[in-house]
Each structure stands twice: as structure tokens, then as C-alpha cells.
Amino acid sequence: MTVKLKNDSSSEDEPLGNGGRKAARPARGSKRRAVKEEESSSGEQEEVLSQEVKKRKTVSKRRAPARKVKEEEGDRDAKKESSVDGEEDSEEFKWWEREEEKDDSVKWVTLRHNGVMFPPEYTPLPSHVRLYYGGKAVELPAEAEEVAGFFAALLQSDHAQNPVFQKNFFEDFLSVLNKHGGARNGIDIQEFSKCDFSKMHAYIQQQKDQKKQLSSHEKKLLKQEKDKQEEPYKFCYLDGRKEQVGNFKIEPPDLFRGRGAHPKTGKLKRRVQPEDVVLNLDKDAPIPEPPAGHKWGEIRHDNTVQWLCMWRENISNSFKYVRLAANSSLKGMSDFKKFEKSRELKNYIDIIRADYRKNLKSKVMLDRQIAVATYLIDVFALRAGGEKSEDEADTVGCCSLRYEHISLKPPNTVVFDFLGKDSIRYYQEVEVDKQVFKNLSIFKRPPKEPGHQLFDRLDPSILNKHLQNYMPGLTAKVFRTYNASKTMQDQLDLIPNEGSVTEKMVRYNAANRAVAILCNHQRTVGRSHAQSMQKATEKIEEYQWQKIRYKKAILQLDESELKANPKFFKEINDLTKEEQMSIHKRVLEREREKYQKKFARENEKRKFEGEELLPESQLESWLADVEEMGKEYVEELETGLVTVKPTLQSVEKLKAQIDKLEQRIRTTSIQMKDKEDNSTVALSTSKISYIDPRLSVAFCKKYDVPLEKVFTKTLREKFKWAIESADENWRF
DNA sequence: TCATAAACTTAGAAGAATGAAG
DNA sequence: CTTCATTCTTCTAAGTTTATGA
């Protein structure tokens, strides 16, 4: 059989060299095209673009026989809207209660909005804040100063340490600098290493701090002002209904912060001008006024798309879109459709699984590859894995897995180790189906070597085409959604309907976590995580110490307690002298800090209000109290005799305190464990994108858990359709 | 039929708001 | 009430899939 396959495949395998990352890369077509476009005169461009619009319009008309009806309906809505323009229209559009609409190529009939909000112009730094080069202050033209400022702002971050980031930044910085005539005071900047951004950084930091220091009233005023500025852009009218816009702000210029080893990280992301922006509205919509002295790049009327505005970005020459918010009807409908589509998969999954198991032994290499890929996507929730270009970070998904990304340990263990989306590492040592293992070995056979594609016949479009044979609209990503929601359903089914809301939520989150782990949703451990873990450990230690002290105190009051319950006092010698001393030190140090801070804060306040300052002696007296406490601890250590507060001078009271301490130790340890388990797992992504929200709604209803425990305000708005349509018996 | 452009979803980090502990 | 850690929101990068045009 193997021989047969080998023969069979050797001819098919001929262009094996193409499996190599470099060899497989096609010529840079897109780049050339982009350059050409820039060169062509704007008039020519307009002509081309408007032709394109006409074509699109006829296409969408042809494709949408249902449109006529909709249009009339929409017109009515639009008229109603224009008469009440701007007025709060609280009537809700419950699209999920409507009959299903067949044609979704037309997204709207009328679309009106006020364009986008542009970021503020650059404000030059005060003249005493400069970049220093070889120790000398540089007078930069404003344009270059802005770019230098972007770097200065990141000085403390990892980006600033990344050589690629430095190099890309510096190139673009120099190019801006030279374009604007170089340094005003003749300093010739050549080397990055001679640049000192620290003064700029300090100033930027100081400005930030200053803003934080403002009184809450001042902050409120600033917020009000900001809201007023944003108001016109926050909403649009879609078929006459007022809907929220998502990202209504143009992205401000900055240094591009690519994830992972991105070759372009640090490059200047240029400022977007109104001339770069294309607006999309209905034909009769009033065209929003462009910023003074500017013109819009283009006005389009394409009702087959959801975007309101778009512009081309200069890092990888792709588009950025202004679109509706997550709580909008359009987004809601597509979300709903996504989950319905993945629910549909349960009707086909058995056939699909049976089929790929069978095809694992197919004599046609392509079919085997399809079978293995489908298996990996289904079982390990891998992404499709499209091809990437050389000027992006080297990350992979299923179809783009390479030789070096898996190692095989007979009889059937596979170790996956690769960087996936966002350069997040996927590392799993797992057992796989015997035949899958065999196939993977075949896919790695010489002449394949590191750098070669495992699935050299396959790409997402071939795979998806194959999947569509089973179910209309089935693609690789549907499996991820299906398996995520299926996992959630199964996990929720295991939760007993008992206990407090907190306990139920712990279970819910555990279910959520199972899904997040399946999807490999990670987060970098917060800066303060280790520290806060350390703190918690110390806290538990201190509770323990306190507990022991109280037990000693009990014996001091009544020796007979020991005989009555020797077990209770067993731990009384658990802490060594050294351990006790270090706890003492910590407790005392914290007390000192507390008083220092209290003193400083109080005087700050008094200074501000013109009152008399606390004398230094006050602080000293406080600190003396701490010293006193310290002496008592030392004595305690020597004599073994504990001194406790006068209010605790009875066996009962001490026992009550001990109970409290034990409770605290329990809760703190549980919290700590939960925190540790969650420290590298991001629950939010699966909750937002993979778990059918109706599962959570049903859970809340069935288990009598308030919805807001499960969904934040924004998520409740996003999932309104689910909240209003699922009951406690709803199942995925 | 293909490559590539376009359009849309998914993703973690950063920033802002909130709330728990002292 | 303040402080600081946690939680929520915003931001925009990075994927997938579909549409388009040579």
C-alpha cells in the first residue's frame, strides 16, 4: 500500500521544491500596481473609480431582485428619518423577530453619516524640550519632531529596544527630517545610537501625569468637551434608523507596532488626509463637509458593503474601514448568521468525520492532505492558515504548517510548536489518530526538509471548496466556532444547578476557560502578576503567623486547652525563628511605609489649603510606635510569650479570630489558584467571538444568574438579539 | 483559472473606568 | 476617601473568506 502511494505521489510530488517558503512566494504583483496607481494623474484615477462604481451598482441591482421591494420600504424609512433628523428615535429594530431575509448582498437602502473624525494637528513641543544628538540639542522641524516624539513616547516599552523597530523608525525619521530641510541648527543626524530621546520622553510623561492629577471636576469638563466633539460622528442613519458607528476616528499617525517579528515594525504610519478618505453613503445623502481647506478623496454609493469610510494605509498598502459598532443591526445579523451556520454543522459533522477518516487512506495525495488538514482543524481547532508574504511576521495556520512545526514521536504522539495569529505560540504535545500520524510522517519524508510546506498541495481555498461539498457556506473557520460552542454547551451541561451565584460563576468561567484553551487564546501575564502573586503568598503567610500567635495567646490564658485539644495546637511550632523574623520585618516595614505616606499626603493637603503643616515630630512619634511594636515582636521571639490587644483577652474571642483567619486563608488561596490558572488564558476572545451568546443567556436563565455577571454592558448591547431570543432551554 | 484586491471577523495590548481594600 | 489593582472598553493589527479582473 505504502509503495503504491509512493509511486502515486512521486509524480504528484514533483514540484516539491515549491513547498519551500521562499520558492512558493509569487512575484510582487500588488506592489507594482500600487505604485502605478500613485503615478497616474488624479483625473484618470477618478475616471477609473467612477466606472468601477457604476459597474458595481449594476451588479448589485442585477443580483438583487428582492431589492425593489426593499427600496420602497427603505424610502419610507428614509423620509421619516429626514423629517426627524437628529431627533432621538428610540423605536428599536428587532430584526431577529422578522422573517429571514434571503438576499444579503444589499446591506442597506439609505445610509447617512457625518464622515469621520480626524485626529488633532500636531502641537510642537516647547522649545526647551529637545532631542539631543551627541549631547547637543537638535532643533527639529515640526514634522520630524512629531516622529521623534512617537519614539520618545515608547522609550520605556519593549519596542524601543527592538533593533528592527529602531532601524525602521530611524529610516523613516531621517527621511521626514531630510524632506523638511534637516535640523534647523545644522546638526547632521546620522546614527541612531547618538540620539537621546530622554528629555522628550520625560516631557511627554510629565504631560500625562499632569492630566492625571487634574481634579475630578476638571476631568469631567474635559470629558464633556471630548464627548461634544465626538457626538456627530458616533452615529449614522442606516435605512433611517440611528445606529452606532464603531471606529469613527481616523487612526492617528504613529509608529507601526507590528506583533511578533514583523519586518515593518517601527515604520511611520503616516497621517491620513481627507483626500485619502473615501466616503460611502446613499445617492441622495447630504455629503458631510470635509475639514476646512480639504476635499474628500472620493464619494461612493455602494450599498453592497457595510463600510462608511475607508482609506489606504501606508504600511502594507491595505485598507482601513470605518464600520458600524458591534451593537448595530448589520453586525448583529452577521453574528447571528455566523452562529446559525456553525450550528448547522452539527447536521453534517458525522458524515464529514467519517469521510475524512476514510480519506486518511486515500491513494490520492491531495485527498489525504485534505483529510489530515480537516482532522487537525476539527480536533485541535487550528485556523485555516493562508499564505503570507515575506514582509509580514512568519506565522502559520493549518495549511501553511511547515516541516519544522511538528515533531513526531512514535507510536502516535505529535508535538506542535509554531507561531499562530498575532505570533502567539501554539505548543501542544498530543496523541493523534494512528493514520494521521502515519500521514504526517509521509508529509515529512525526504526530500522534504525544514522550510517546506507540510501540506504542499493544499491551501485554504482548496480546502474550503472541498468543505462546501458537504454543506453550503462551510469553511475552515466554521469548525472553530462549532467546536468552541459545542465545548461550551457540553461543559455547561456538567454544571449542577446548586450553590451560590459566585459558585456558579466560578463554574461558568471554568467552562469558558476550556473553550479559550481549545482556541489557544492567550494573554501576556500582566506586569504586576508575579508581584501580586508574591503579595498573596505573603498575606497567607502572615495570616498563618497571626493564627499561631493567637493560639499561643490562648495557651497563655489557659494551659488546659492544650490537653483538651492537642491537635488544634499542633501547628504552633510550624514557623521557624527565621521565618517569623522575616514576617516581622515585612509587617513592620509596611507599617512604616503606611505612616510615611500618611504624613506626606496629609501635609500635601494642608499645604494646598494653606493650613499649618504637621510637625516632623508627629511622624517620629508614629514611627516610634512602630519601633515599639518591633520590640514586642523581638521579645516575643525570645520569650515565646505573645502580647495581644486588650480586646482579645479571652479564649473565645481568640478562637473567633482564628476562625476568621482560617476562612481568609481559604478564600485567598482559592483566589490565588484561580488567578494563576487564568494568568495566561484570555477568556474574552472566545466569549466575544466563539461562544454562541444564547448559551450564556440560557445558562443565566436556567441557573438564575444575573446576566450582568456574564456579559458586560457592551456585550449585552452586542448580544441583544441573543438575550431577547433565547430561553432557558435553548441549546446550541 | 488564477492571483490579488476587498471586505469582513478575530485578536491581544493599551488605555480608561471602576471598585475593593485600607 | 484615596490608592491601587482589576475589569471593561478602545484601538488597531492580523487573520479568513469572498469578489474581482487579467
PDB file of N, CA, C and O (backbone and C1' of nucleotides) in Angstrom, chain A residues 249 251 259 269 320 384-386 388 395 422 464 475-477 535 597 601 675 712 714, chain C residues 2-22:
ATOM      1  N   LYS A 249     -13.080  57.262  14.446  1.00  0.00           N
ATOM      2  CA  LYS A 249     -11.901  58.125  14.395  1.00  0.00           C
ATOM      3  C   LYS A 249     -10.898  57.586  13.392  1.00  0.00           C
ATOM      4  O   LYS A 249     -10.602  56.393  13.377  1.00  0.00           O
ATOM      5  N   GLU A 251      -7.327  56.731  12.319  1.00  0.00           N
ATOM      6  CA  GLU A 251      -6.182  56.361  13.141  1.00  0.00           C
ATOM      7  C   GLU A 251      -5.121  57.447  13.077  1.00  0.00           C
ATOM      8  O   GLU A 251      -4.726  57.870  11.994  1.00  0.00           O
ATOM      9  N   ARG A 259       3.046  42.982  15.525  1.00  0.00           N
ATOM     10  CA  ARG A 259       3.170  41.951  16.557  1.00  0.00           C
ATOM     11  C   ARG A 259       4.249  40.949  16.139  1.00  0.00           C
ATOM     12  O   ARG A 259       4.392  40.634  14.959  1.00  0.00           O
ATOM     13  N   LYS A 269       3.633  55.333  10.440  1.00  0.00           N
ATOM     14  CA  LYS A 269       2.282  55.236   9.889  1.00  0.00           C
ATOM     15  C   LYS A 269       1.835  56.670   9.650  1.00  0.00           C
ATOM     16  O   LYS A 269       1.652  57.426  10.598  1.00  0.00           O
ATOM     17  N   LYS A 320      -8.233  50.468   5.482  1.00  0.00           N
ATOM     18  CA  LYS A 320      -8.820  50.578   6.820  1.00  0.00           C
ATOM     19  C   LYS A 320     -10.248  51.055   6.605  1.00  0.00           C
ATOM     20  O   LYS A 320     -10.489  51.897   5.737  1.00  0.00           O
ATOM     21  N   ALA A 384      -7.298  28.184   9.413  1.00  0.00           N
ATOM     22  CA  ALA A 384      -7.089  27.712   8.045  1.00  0.00           C
ATOM     23  C   ALA A 384      -5.615  27.820   7.647  1.00  0.00           C
ATOM     24  O   ALA A 384      -5.030  26.872   7.136  1.00  0.00           O
ATOM     25  N   GLY A 385      -5.021  28.992   7.871  1.00  0.00           N
ATOM     26  CA  GLY A 385      -3.603  29.148   7.574  1.00  0.00           C
ATOM     27  C   GLY A 385      -3.305  29.518   6.139  1.00  0.00           C
ATOM     28  O   GLY A 385      -2.810  28.709   5.363  1.00  0.00           O
ATOM     29  N   GLY A 386      -3.624  30.765   5.791  1.00  0.00           N
ATOM     30  CA  GLY A 386      -3.373  31.251   4.440  1.00  0.00           C
ATOM     31  C   GLY A 386      -1.916  31.621   4.247  1.00  0.00           C
ATOM     32  O   GLY A 386      -1.155  31.744   5.212  1.00  0.00           O
ATOM     33  N   LYS A 388       1.354  33.822   3.552  1.00  0.00           N
ATOM     34  CA  LYS A 388       1.724  35.184   3.958  1.00  0.00           C
ATOM     35  C   LYS A 388       2.920  35.660   3.142  1.00  0.00           C
ATOM     36  O   LYS A 388       3.704  34.854   2.649  1.00  0.00           O
ATOM     37  N   THR A 395       4.124  33.672  10.552  1.00  0.00           N
ATOM     38  CA  THR A 395       3.193  32.906  11.377  1.00  0.00           C
ATOM     39  C   THR A 395       2.439  31.953  10.476  1.00  0.00           C
ATOM     40  O   THR A 395       2.359  32.166   9.277  1.00  0.00           O
ATOM     41  N   ASP A 422      -1.114  36.600  15.417  1.00  0.00           N
ATOM     42  CA  ASP A 422      -0.559  37.533  16.397  1.00  0.00           C
ATOM     43  C   ASP A 422       0.743  37.008  17.009  1.00  0.00           C
ATOM     44  O   ASP A 422       1.138  37.442  18.089  1.00  0.00           O
ATOM     45  N   ASN A 464     -11.515  24.870   1.543  1.00  0.00           N
ATOM     46  CA  ASN A 464     -12.879  25.381   1.690  1.00  0.00           C
ATOM     47  C   ASN A 464     -13.790  24.899   0.569  1.00  0.00           C
ATOM     48  O   ASN A 464     -14.955  24.575   0.801  1.00  0.00           O
ATOM     49  N   THR A 475     -16.794  26.616   5.789  1.00  0.00           N
ATOM     50  CA  THR A 475     -15.380  26.945   5.597  1.00  0.00           C
ATOM     51  C   THR A 475     -14.624  26.507   6.846  1.00  0.00           C
ATOM     52  O   THR A 475     -15.240  26.124   7.846  1.00  0.00           O
ATOM     53  N   ALA A 476     -13.311  26.611   6.784  1.00  0.00           N
ATOM     54  CA  ALA A 476     -12.479  26.128   7.891  1.00  0.00           C
ATOM     55  C   ALA A 476     -12.833  26.810   9.211  1.00  0.00           C
ATOM     56  O   ALA A 476     -12.884  26.173  10.260  1.00  0.00           O
ATOM     57  N   LYS A 477     -13.112  28.105   9.163  1.00  0.00           N
ATOM     58  CA  LYS A 477     -13.329  28.800  10.423  1.00  0.00           C
ATOM     59  C   LYS A 477     -14.618  28.394  11.117  1.00  0.00           C
ATOM     60  O   LYS A 477     -14.756  28.547  12.331  1.00  0.00           O
ATOM     61  N   LYS A 535       2.568  38.837  46.727  1.00  0.00           N
ATOM     62  CA  LYS A 535       1.832  39.525  47.781  1.00  0.00           C
ATOM     63  C   LYS A 535       0.836  38.585  48.452  1.00  0.00           C
ATOM     64  O   LYS A 535       0.721  38.547  49.673  1.00  0.00           O
ATOM     65  N   LYS A 597       3.582  57.591  54.213  1.00  0.00           N
ATOM     66  CA  LYS A 597       2.659  58.042  53.179  1.00  0.00           C
ATOM     67  C   LYS A 597       1.588  58.935  53.765  1.00  0.00           C
ATOM     68  O   LYS A 597       1.236  59.965  53.205  1.00  0.00           O
ATOM     69  N   ARG A 601       0.964  62.724  52.607  1.00  0.00           N
ATOM     70  CA  ARG A 601      -0.311  63.078  51.991  1.00  0.00           C
ATOM     71  C   ARG A 601      -1.018  64.191  52.775  1.00  0.00           C
ATOM     72  O   ARG A 601      -1.507  65.152  52.224  1.00  0.00           O
ATOM     73  N   LYS A 675      -6.513  32.814  39.899  1.00  0.00           N
ATOM     74  CA  LYS A 675      -5.766  33.867  39.223  1.00  0.00           C
ATOM     75  C   LYS A 675      -4.598  33.276  38.442  1.00  0.00           C
ATOM     76  O   LYS A 675      -4.350  33.652  37.298  1.00  0.00           O
ATOM     77  N   THR A 712     -20.702  42.065  30.072  1.00  0.00           N
ATOM     78  CA  THR A 712     -20.576  43.480  30.428  1.00  0.00           C
ATOM     79  C   THR A 712     -21.630  44.263  29.652  1.00  0.00           C
ATOM     80  O   THR A 712     -22.281  43.734  28.763  1.00  0.00           O
ATOM     81  N   THR A 714     -21.380  46.518  27.298  1.00  0.00           N
ATOM     82  CA  THR A 714     -21.192  46.498  25.838  1.00  0.00           C
ATOM     83  C   THR A 714     -21.568  45.145  25.246  1.00  0.00           C
ATOM     84  O   THR A 714     -22.144  45.090  24.165  1.00  0.00           O
TER      85      THR A 714
ATOM     86  P    DT C   2     -10.155  62.073  48.360  1.00  0.00           P
ATOM     87  O5'  DT C   2      -9.026  60.955  48.357  1.00  0.00           O
ATOM     88  C5'  DT C   2      -7.996  60.993  49.342  1.00  0.00           C
ATOM     89  C4'  DT C   2      -7.199  59.708  49.259  1.00  0.00           C
ATOM     90  C3'  DT C   2      -6.468  59.522  47.931  1.00  0.00           C
ATOM     91  O3'  DT C   2      -5.113  59.236  48.258  1.00  0.00           O
ATOM     92  C1'  DT C   2      -7.740  57.576  48.451  1.00  0.00           C
ATOM     93  P    DT C   3      -4.015  59.166  47.139  1.00  0.00           P
ATOM     94  O5'  DT C   3      -3.842  57.586  46.988  1.00  0.00           O
ATOM     95  C5'  DT C   3      -3.664  56.786  48.160  1.00  0.00           C
ATOM     96  C4'  DT C   3      -3.561  55.331  47.744  1.00  0.00           C
ATOM     97  C3'  DT C   3      -2.803  55.117  46.433  1.00  0.00           C
ATOM     98  O3'  DT C   3      -1.972  53.994  46.643  1.00  0.00           O
ATOM     99  C1'  DT C   3      -4.964  54.172  46.269  1.00  0.00           C
ATOM    100  P    DC C   4      -0.702  53.722  45.735  1.00  0.00           P
ATOM    101  O5'  DC C   4      -1.034  52.262  45.204  1.00  0.00           O
ATOM    102  C5'  DC C   4      -1.616  51.290  46.077  1.00  0.00           C
ATOM    103  C4'  DC C   4      -2.489  50.381  45.255  1.00  0.00           C
ATOM    104  C3'  DC C   4      -1.849  49.938  43.930  1.00  0.00           C
ATOM    105  O3'  DC C   4      -2.023  48.538  43.862  1.00  0.00           O
ATOM    106  C1'  DC C   4      -4.045  50.688  43.563  1.00  0.00           C
ATOM    107  P    DA C   5      -1.007  47.614  43.100  1.00  0.00           P
ATOM    108  O5'  DA C   5      -1.982  46.427  42.684  1.00  0.00           O
ATOM    109  C5'  DA C   5      -2.886  45.912  43.654  1.00  0.00           C
ATOM    110  C4'  DA C   5      -4.158  45.512  42.978  1.00  0.00           C
ATOM    111  C3'  DA C   5      -3.962  44.670  41.716  1.00  0.00           C
ATOM    112  O3'  DA C   5      -4.792  43.541  41.864  1.00  0.00           O
ATOM    113  C1'  DA C   5      -5.399  46.513  41.253  1.00  0.00           C
ATOM    114  P    DT C   6      -4.847  42.373  40.811  1.00  0.00           P
ATOM    115  O5'  DT C   6      -6.287  42.622  40.162  1.00  0.00           O
ATOM    116  C5'  DT C   6      -7.406  42.804  41.028  1.00  0.00           C
ATOM    117  C4'  DT C   6      -8.594  43.204  40.184  1.00  0.00           C
ATOM    118  C3'  DT C   6      -8.818  42.313  38.963  1.00  0.00           C
ATOM    119  O3'  DT C   6     -10.147  41.864  39.070  1.00  0.00           O
ATOM    120  C1'  DT C   6      -8.845  44.622  38.346  1.00  0.00           C
ATOM    121  P    DT C   7     -10.896  41.043  37.927  1.00  0.00           P
ATOM    122  O5'  DT C   7     -11.596  42.221  37.095  1.00  0.00           O
ATOM    123  C5'  DT C   7     -12.625  42.991  37.700  1.00  0.00           C
ATOM    124  C4'  DT C   7     -13.213  43.860  36.604  1.00  0.00           C
ATOM    125  C3'  DT C   7     -13.625  43.081  35.355  1.00  0.00           C
ATOM    126  O3'  DT C   7     -14.932  43.529  35.058  1.00  0.00           O
ATOM    127  C1'  DT C   7     -12.188  44.868  34.777  1.00  0.00           C
ATOM    128  P    DC C   8     -15.777  43.122  33.809  1.00  0.00           P
ATOM    129  O5'  DC C   8     -15.597  44.418  32.903  1.00  0.00           O
ATOM    130  C5'  DC C   8     -16.104  45.667  33.370  1.00  0.00           C
ATOM    131  C4'  DC C   8     -15.817  46.704  32.312  1.00  0.00           C
ATOM    132  C3'  DC C   8     -16.340  46.344  30.916  1.00  0.00           C
ATOM    133  O3'  DC C   8     -17.072  47.479  30.473  1.00  0.00           O
ATOM    134  C1'  DC C   8     -14.053  46.920  30.804  1.00  0.00           C
ATOM    135  P    DT C   9     -17.699  47.614  29.048  1.00  0.00           P
ATOM    136  O5'  DT C   9     -16.555  48.442  28.292  1.00  0.00           O
ATOM    137  C5'  DT C   9     -16.243  49.767  28.722  1.00  0.00           C
ATOM    138  C4'  DT C   9     -15.302  50.395  27.721  1.00  0.00           C
ATOM    139  C3'  DT C   9     -15.734  50.278  26.257  1.00  0.00           C
ATOM    140  O3'  DT C   9     -15.681  51.599  25.731  1.00  0.00           O
ATOM    141  C1'  DT C   9     -13.508  49.497  26.519  1.00  0.00           C
ATOM    142  P    DT C  10     -15.860  51.933  24.205  1.00  0.00           P
ATOM    143  O5'  DT C  10     -14.336  52.023  23.736  1.00  0.00           O
ATOM    144  C5'  DT C  10     -13.454  52.911  24.419  1.00  0.00           C
ATOM    145  C4'  DT C  10     -12.102  52.872  23.735  1.00  0.00           C
ATOM    146  C3'  DT C  10     -12.155  53.073  22.223  1.00  0.00           C
ATOM    147  O3'  DT C  10     -11.116  54.007  21.966  1.00  0.00           O
ATOM    148  C1'  DT C  10     -10.983  51.092  22.720  1.00  0.00           C
ATOM    149  P    DC C  11     -10.854  54.614  20.527  1.00  0.00           P
ATOM    150  O5'  DC C  11      -9.671  53.716  19.991  1.00  0.00           O
ATOM    151  C5'  DC C  11      -8.414  53.779  20.657  1.00  0.00           C
ATOM    152  C4'  DC C  11      -7.523  52.721  20.069  1.00  0.00           C
ATOM    153  C3'  DC C  11      -7.477  52.741  18.532  1.00  0.00           C
ATOM    154  O3'  DC C  11      -6.137  53.006  18.171  1.00  0.00           O
ATOM    155  C1'  DC C  11      -7.710  50.539  19.377  1.00  0.00           C
ATOM    156  P    DT C  12      -5.777  53.556  16.752  1.00  0.00           P
ATOM    157  O5'  DT C  12      -5.291  52.214  16.043  1.00  0.00           O
ATOM    158  C5'  DT C  12      -4.130  51.551  16.535  1.00  0.00           C
ATOM    159  C4'  DT C  12      -4.125  50.142  16.017  1.00  0.00           C
ATOM    160  C3'  DT C  12      -4.289  50.047  14.490  1.00  0.00           C
ATOM    161  O3'  DT C  12      -3.494  48.967  14.048  1.00  0.00           O
ATOM    162  C1'  DT C  12      -5.801  48.666  15.505  1.00  0.00           C
ATOM    163  P    DA C  13      -2.230  49.212  13.098  1.00  0.00           P
ATOM    164  O5'  DA C  13      -1.499  47.826  13.268  1.00  0.00           O
ATOM    165  C5'  DA C  13      -1.163  47.336  14.571  1.00  0.00           C
ATOM    166  C4'  DA C  13      -1.333  45.840  14.602  1.00  0.00           C
ATOM    167  C3'  DA C  13      -0.923  45.108  13.330  1.00  0.00           C
ATOM    168  O3'  DA C  13      -0.178  43.980  13.766  1.00  0.00           O
ATOM    169  C1'  DA C  13      -3.166  44.568  13.860  1.00  0.00           C
ATOM    170  P    DA C  14       0.420  42.921  12.784  1.00  0.00           P
ATOM    171  O5'  DA C  14      -0.753  41.860  12.701  1.00  0.00           O
ATOM    172  C5'  DA C  14      -1.009  41.003  13.797  1.00  0.00           C
ATOM    173  C4'  DA C  14      -1.986  39.954  13.327  1.00  0.00           C
ATOM    174  C3'  DA C  14      -1.607  39.314  11.996  1.00  0.00           C
ATOM    175  O3'  DA C  14      -1.984  37.960  12.097  1.00  0.00           O
ATOM    176  C1'  DA C  14      -3.751  40.202  11.812  1.00  0.00           C
ATOM    177  P    DG C  15      -1.123  36.805  11.518  1.00  0.00           P
ATOM    178  O5'  DG C  15      -2.205  35.661  11.350  1.00  0.00           O
ATOM    179  C5'  DG C  15      -3.039  35.633  10.204  1.00  0.00           C
ATOM    180  C4'  DG C  15      -4.476  35.438  10.603  1.00  0.00           C
ATOM    181  C3'  DG C  15      -5.306  34.807   9.510  1.00  0.00           C
ATOM    182  O3'  DG C  15      -5.412  33.433   9.744  1.00  0.00           O
ATOM    183  C1'  DG C  15      -6.350  36.802  10.315  1.00  0.00           C
ATOM    184  P    DT C  16      -5.818  32.484   8.569  1.00  0.00           P
ATOM    185  O5'  DT C  16      -7.341  32.864   8.264  1.00  0.00           O
ATOM    186  C5'  DT C  16      -8.358  32.561   9.204  1.00  0.00           C
ATOM    187  C4'  DT C  16      -9.702  32.867   8.558  1.00  0.00           C
ATOM    188  C3'  DT C  16      -9.969  32.078   7.277  1.00  0.00           C
ATOM    189  O3'  DT C  16     -11.273  31.549   7.403  1.00  0.00           O
ATOM    190  C1'  DT C  16     -10.176  34.410   6.854  1.00  0.00           C
ATOM    191  P    DT C  17     -11.880  30.526   6.343  1.00  0.00           P
ATOM    192  O5'  DT C  17     -12.594  31.530   5.333  1.00  0.00           O
ATOM    193  C5'  DT C  17     -13.663  32.320   5.812  1.00  0.00           C
ATOM    194  C4'  DT C  17     -14.130  33.220   4.701  1.00  0.00           C
ATOM    195  C3'  DT C  17     -14.389  32.499   3.373  1.00  0.00           C
ATOM    196  O3'  DT C  17     -15.751  32.750   3.089  1.00  0.00           O
ATOM    197  C1'  DT C  17     -13.136  34.486   3.045  1.00  0.00           C
ATOM    198  P    DT C  18     -16.448  32.334   1.764  1.00  0.00           P
ATOM    199  O5'  DT C  18     -16.511  33.710   0.962  1.00  0.00           O
ATOM    200  C5'  DT C  18     -17.064  34.860   1.588  1.00  0.00           C
ATOM    201  C4'  DT C  18     -16.961  36.000   0.599  1.00  0.00           C
ATOM    202  C3'  DT C  18     -17.480  35.659  -0.794  1.00  0.00           C
ATOM    203  O3'  DT C  18     -18.215  36.811  -1.195  1.00  0.00           O
ATOM    204  C1'  DT C  18     -15.262  36.405  -0.946  1.00  0.00           C
ATOM    205  P    DA C  19     -18.971  36.924  -2.538  1.00  0.00           P
ATOM    206  O5'  DA C  19     -18.023  37.952  -3.319  1.00  0.00           O
ATOM    207  C5'  DA C  19     -17.729  39.196  -2.712  1.00  0.00           C
ATOM    208  C4'  DA C  19     -16.948  40.026  -3.695  1.00  0.00           C
ATOM    209  C3'  DA C  19     -17.440  40.005  -5.131  1.00  0.00           C
ATOM    210  O3'  DA C  19     -17.383  41.355  -5.552  1.00  0.00           O
ATOM    211  C1'  DA C  19     -15.198  39.229  -5.058  1.00  0.00           C
ATOM    212  P    DT C  20     -17.645  41.797  -7.020  1.00  0.00           P
ATOM    213  O5'  DT C  20     -16.167  41.787  -7.613  1.00  0.00           O
ATOM    214  C5'  DT C  20     -15.181  42.620  -7.020  1.00  0.00           C
ATOM    215  C4'  DT C  20     -13.959  42.609  -7.906  1.00  0.00           C
ATOM    216  C3'  DT C  20     -14.268  42.706  -9.392  1.00  0.00           C
ATOM    217  O3'  DT C  20     -13.352  43.650  -9.909  1.00  0.00           O
ATOM    218  C1'  DT C  20     -12.928  40.832  -8.994  1.00  0.00           C
ATOM    219  P    DG C  21     -13.681  44.431 -11.223  1.00  0.00           P
ATOM    220  O5'  DG C  21     -12.356  44.172 -12.056  1.00  0.00           O
ATOM    221  C5'  DG C  21     -11.087  44.216 -11.413  1.00  0.00           C
ATOM    222  C4'  DG C  21     -10.128  43.357 -12.192  1.00  0.00           C
ATOM    223  C3'  DG C  21     -10.332  43.414 -13.716  1.00  0.00           C
ATOM    224  O3'  DG C  21      -9.037  43.310 -14.286  1.00  0.00           O
ATOM    225  C1'  DG C  21     -10.465  41.214 -13.041  1.00  0.00           C
ATOM    226  P    DA C  22      -8.607  44.042 -15.579  1.00  0.00           P
ATOM    227  O5'  DA C  22      -7.359  43.164 -16.043  1.00  0.00           O
ATOM    228  C5'  DA C  22      -6.219  43.052 -15.185  1.00  0.00           C
ATOM    229  C4'  DA C  22      -5.493  41.766 -15.521  1.00  0.00           C
ATOM    230  C3'  DA C  22      -5.248  41.562 -17.024  1.00  0.00           C
ATOM    231  O3'  DA C  22      -3.879  41.198 -17.223  1.00  0.00           O
ATOM    232  C1'  DA C  22      -6.416  39.683 -16.110  1.00  0.00           C
TER     233       DA C  22
END
